[in-house]
Coordinates of C-alpha atoms in Angstrom, one line a residue:
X1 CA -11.0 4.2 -0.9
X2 CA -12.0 4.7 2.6
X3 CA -13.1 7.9 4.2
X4 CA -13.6 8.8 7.7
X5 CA -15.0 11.8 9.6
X6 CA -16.6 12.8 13.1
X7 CA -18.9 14.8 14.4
X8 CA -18.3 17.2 17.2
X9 CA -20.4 19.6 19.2
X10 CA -19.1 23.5 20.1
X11 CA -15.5 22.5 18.3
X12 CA -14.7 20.2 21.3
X13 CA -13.5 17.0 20.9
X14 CA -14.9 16.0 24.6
X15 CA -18.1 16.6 23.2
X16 CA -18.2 14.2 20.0
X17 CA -21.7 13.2 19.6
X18 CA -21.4 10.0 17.1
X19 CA -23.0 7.4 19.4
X20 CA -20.6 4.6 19.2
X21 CA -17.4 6.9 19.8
X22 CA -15.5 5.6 16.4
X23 CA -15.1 7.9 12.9
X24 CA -18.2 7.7 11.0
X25 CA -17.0 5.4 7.4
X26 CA -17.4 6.4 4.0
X27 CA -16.2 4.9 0.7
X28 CA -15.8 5.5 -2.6
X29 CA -15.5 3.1 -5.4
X30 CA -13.2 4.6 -7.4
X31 CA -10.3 7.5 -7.6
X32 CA -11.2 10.3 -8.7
X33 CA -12.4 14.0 -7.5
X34 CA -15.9 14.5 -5.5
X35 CA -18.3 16.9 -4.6
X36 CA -19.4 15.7 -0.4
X37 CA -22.6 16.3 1.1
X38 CA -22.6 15.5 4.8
X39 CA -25.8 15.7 6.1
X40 CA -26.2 15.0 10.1
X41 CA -29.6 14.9 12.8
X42 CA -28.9 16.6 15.9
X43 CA -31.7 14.9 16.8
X44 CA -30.8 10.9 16.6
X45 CA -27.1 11.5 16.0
X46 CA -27.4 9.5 12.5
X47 CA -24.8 10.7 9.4
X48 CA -25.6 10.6 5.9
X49 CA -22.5 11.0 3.4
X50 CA -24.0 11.4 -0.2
X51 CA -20.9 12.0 -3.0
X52 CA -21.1 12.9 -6.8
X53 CA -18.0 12.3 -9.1
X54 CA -16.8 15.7 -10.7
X55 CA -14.0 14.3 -12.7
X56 CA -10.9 12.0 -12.8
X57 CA -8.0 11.6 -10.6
X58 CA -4.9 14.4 -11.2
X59 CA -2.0 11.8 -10.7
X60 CA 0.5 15.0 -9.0
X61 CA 4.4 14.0 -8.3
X62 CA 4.7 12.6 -5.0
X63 CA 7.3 10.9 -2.9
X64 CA 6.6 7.0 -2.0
X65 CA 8.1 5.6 0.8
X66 CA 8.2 1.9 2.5
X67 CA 7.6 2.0 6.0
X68 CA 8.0 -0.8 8.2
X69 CA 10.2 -3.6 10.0
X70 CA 13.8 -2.5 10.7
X71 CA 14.9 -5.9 9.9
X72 CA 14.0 -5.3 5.9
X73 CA 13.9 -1.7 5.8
X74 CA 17.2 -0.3 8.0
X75 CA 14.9 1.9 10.3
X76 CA 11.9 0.7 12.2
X77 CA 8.5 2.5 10.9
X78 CA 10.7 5.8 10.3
X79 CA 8.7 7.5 7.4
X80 CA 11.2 10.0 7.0
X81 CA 13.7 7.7 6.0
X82 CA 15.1 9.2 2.3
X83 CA 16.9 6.5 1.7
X84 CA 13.8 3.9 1.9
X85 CA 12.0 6.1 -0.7
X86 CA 10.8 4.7 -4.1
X87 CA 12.1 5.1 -7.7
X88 CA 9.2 6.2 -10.6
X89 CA 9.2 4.0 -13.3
X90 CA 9.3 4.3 -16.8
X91 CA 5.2 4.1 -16.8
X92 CA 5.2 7.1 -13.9
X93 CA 3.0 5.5 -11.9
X94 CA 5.1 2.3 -10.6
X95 CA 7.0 2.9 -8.1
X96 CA 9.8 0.2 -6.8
X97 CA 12.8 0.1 -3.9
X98 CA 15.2 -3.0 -3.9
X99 CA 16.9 -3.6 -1.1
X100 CA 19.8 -6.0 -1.1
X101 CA 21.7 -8.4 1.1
X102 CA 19.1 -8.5 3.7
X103 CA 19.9 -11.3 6.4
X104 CA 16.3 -12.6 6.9
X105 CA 14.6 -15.2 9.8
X106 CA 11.8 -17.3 9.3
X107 CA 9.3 -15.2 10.2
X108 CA 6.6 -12.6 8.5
X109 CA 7.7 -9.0 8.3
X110 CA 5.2 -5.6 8.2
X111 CA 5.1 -2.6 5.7
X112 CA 3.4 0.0 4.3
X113 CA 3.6 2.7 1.7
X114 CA 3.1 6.1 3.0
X115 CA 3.1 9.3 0.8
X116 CA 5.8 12.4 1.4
X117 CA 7.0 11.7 4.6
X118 CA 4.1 11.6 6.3
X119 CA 0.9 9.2 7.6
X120 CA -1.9 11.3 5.9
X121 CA -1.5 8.9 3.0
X122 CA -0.5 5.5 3.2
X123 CA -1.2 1.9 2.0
X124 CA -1.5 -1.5 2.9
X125 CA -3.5 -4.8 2.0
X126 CA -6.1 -4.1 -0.3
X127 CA -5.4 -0.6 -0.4
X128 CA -6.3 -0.3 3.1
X129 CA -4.8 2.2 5.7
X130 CA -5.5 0.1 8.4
X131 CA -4.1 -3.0 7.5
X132 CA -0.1 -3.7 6.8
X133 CA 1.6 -5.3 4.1
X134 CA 3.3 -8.3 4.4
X135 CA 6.1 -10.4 3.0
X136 CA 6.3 -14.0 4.9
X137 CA 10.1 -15.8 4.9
X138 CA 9.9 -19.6 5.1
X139 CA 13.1 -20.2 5.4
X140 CA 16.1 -18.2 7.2
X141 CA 18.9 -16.9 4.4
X142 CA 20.1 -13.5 2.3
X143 CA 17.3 -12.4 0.2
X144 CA 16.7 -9.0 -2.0
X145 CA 13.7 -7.6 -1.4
X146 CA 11.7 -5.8 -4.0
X147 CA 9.2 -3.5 -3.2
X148 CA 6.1 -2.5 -5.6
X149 CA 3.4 0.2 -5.4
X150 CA 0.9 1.5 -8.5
X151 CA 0.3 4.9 -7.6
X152 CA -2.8 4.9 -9.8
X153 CA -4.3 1.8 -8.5
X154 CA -2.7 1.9 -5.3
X155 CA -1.8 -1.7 -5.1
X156 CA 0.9 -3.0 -2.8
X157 CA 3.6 -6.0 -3.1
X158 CA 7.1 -6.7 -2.4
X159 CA 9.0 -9.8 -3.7
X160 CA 11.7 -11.7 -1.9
X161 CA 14.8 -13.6 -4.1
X162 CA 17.4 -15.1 -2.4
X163 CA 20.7 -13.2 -2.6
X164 CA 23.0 -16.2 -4.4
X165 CA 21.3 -17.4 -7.1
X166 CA 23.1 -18.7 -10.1
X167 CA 22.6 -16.0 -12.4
X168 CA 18.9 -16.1 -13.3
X169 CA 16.5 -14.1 -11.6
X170 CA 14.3 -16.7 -10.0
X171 CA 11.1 -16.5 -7.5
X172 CA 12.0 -18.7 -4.3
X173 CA 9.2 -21.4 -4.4
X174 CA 9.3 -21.1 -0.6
X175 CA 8.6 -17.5 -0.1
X176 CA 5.3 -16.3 -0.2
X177 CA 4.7 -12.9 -1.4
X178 CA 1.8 -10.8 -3.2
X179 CA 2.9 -11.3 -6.8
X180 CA 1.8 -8.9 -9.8
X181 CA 2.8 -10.5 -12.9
X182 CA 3.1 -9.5 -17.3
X183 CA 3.8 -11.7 -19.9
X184 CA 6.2 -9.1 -22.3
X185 CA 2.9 -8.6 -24.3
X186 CA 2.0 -6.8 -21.0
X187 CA -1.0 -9.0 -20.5
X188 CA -1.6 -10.0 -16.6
X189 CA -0.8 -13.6 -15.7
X190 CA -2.3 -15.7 -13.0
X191 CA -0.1 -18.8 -13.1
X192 CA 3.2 -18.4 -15.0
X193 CA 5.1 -21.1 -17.1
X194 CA 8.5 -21.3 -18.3
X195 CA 9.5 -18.3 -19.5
X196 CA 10.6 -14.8 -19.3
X197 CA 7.9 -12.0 -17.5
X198 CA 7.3 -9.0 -15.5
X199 CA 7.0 -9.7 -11.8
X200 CA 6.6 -6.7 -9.4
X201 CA 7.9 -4.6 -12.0
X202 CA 11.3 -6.9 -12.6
X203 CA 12.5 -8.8 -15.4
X204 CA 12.1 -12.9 -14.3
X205 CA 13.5 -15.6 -15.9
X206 CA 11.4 -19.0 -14.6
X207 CA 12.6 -22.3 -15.9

C-alpha cells in the first residue's frame, strides 16, 4: 500500500521544503499495523521512511461504496450515495453491488471503491488510489453490472452481463472486465471451461 507525507517548515504550507514540490512516497508490502520512523535533513532536504511490522491487520466494519460514472452508478462520483453502497458477504470480507437494467454505450466507464463516505480511503487498479477502475462495453445494450471488492486484499472488479439472457448466467464474450474466478472447490481459475464457478463473487453457469 502506498503512503504519502510532506514536509513543512514553521506549520506553513507556503513553506514546504521537499525539493520537487510533490508528497514524499512510501510503501509497504503488505497490510498490517507499523511502527514509522521519519527521519528528515534540514540540511539537503532528503526523507528517510524506515517501518517495522508490529502485528496483523484488524479487519474493523466499514461501509464500501462504488464511486464513479453516473451512467453505471445513478450519481456521478457522489460518495455519499447510500444506495450505491456494498453488501458483506457471507466470507465478511467480499463485498458486492449489482446494479440492474443499466442502458450502456460503447464506451469505457470509471470507478472506484471508497470507504465510509469519504476519499481518505479508496481503491482502484492495483489497489492504487490514484488510478480508477474500469469496466469497458464493446457493444451498446442493457447490461447488470456487478461490482466486487476484497476488503482484505483490497482487490477491485466489476462484471458486466447483458440484461436478457436466456436464463443462464453467462459472461458476455464481448465485454471486457477484471475477472476473479473459483472453481466450487474454491480453487482460483485462470481460464475456465464448461462448467459451473464463482465469478466476482456470483454463481456462473458457462457452456
Amino acid at each position: 500500500m502506498k503512503n504519502e507525507l510532506k514536509v513543512l517548515k514553521n506549520h506553513d504550507w507556503y513553506t514546504e521544503v521537499h525539493p520537487e514540490k510533490e508528497n514524499y512516497v512510501f510503501k509497504v508490502e503488505e497490510t498490517g499495523t507499523y511502527d514509522v520512523t521519519i527521519q528528515f535533513n534540514a540540511n539537503n532536504f532528503e526523507i528517510n521512511v524506515k517501518t517495522t511490522k508490529t502485528g496483523d491487520a484488524v479487519i474493523g466494519e466499514k461501509t464500501w461504496t462504488v464511486v464513479g460514472f453516473k451512467a453505471i452508478l445513478g450519481k456521478n462520483w457522489d460518495q455519499t450515495a447510500i444506495e450505491n453502497d456494498m453488501i458483506k458477504q457471507e466470507d465478511n470480507v467480499t463485498y458486492i453491488l449489482t446494479k440492474t437494467n443499466l442502458t450502456l454505450a460503447l464506451g469505457t466507464y470509471k470507478y472506484k471503491i471508497c470507504a465510509n463516505h469519504g476519499w481518505a480511503e479508496n481503491y482502484g487498479d492495483d489497489n492504487d488510489s490514484e488510478s480508477n477502475a474500469s469496466v469497458f462495453i464493446t457493444r451498446d445494450g442493457i447490461y447488470d453490472l456487478t461490482f466486487t471488492f476484497n476488503q482484505a486484499t483490497k482487490e477491485v472488479s466489476a462484471t458486466a452481463v447483458p440484461s436478457v439472457t436466456d436464463g443462464i448466467s453467462q459472461i458476455a464474450s464481448d465485454i471486457k472486465t477484471k475477472k476473479v474466478i473459483f472453481n466450487l472447490q474454491g480453487q482460483r481459475i485462470s481460464a475456465p471451461k464448461q462448467g459451473v464457478y464463482i465469478i466476482n463473487g456470483k454463481k456462473v453457469v458457462l457452456k
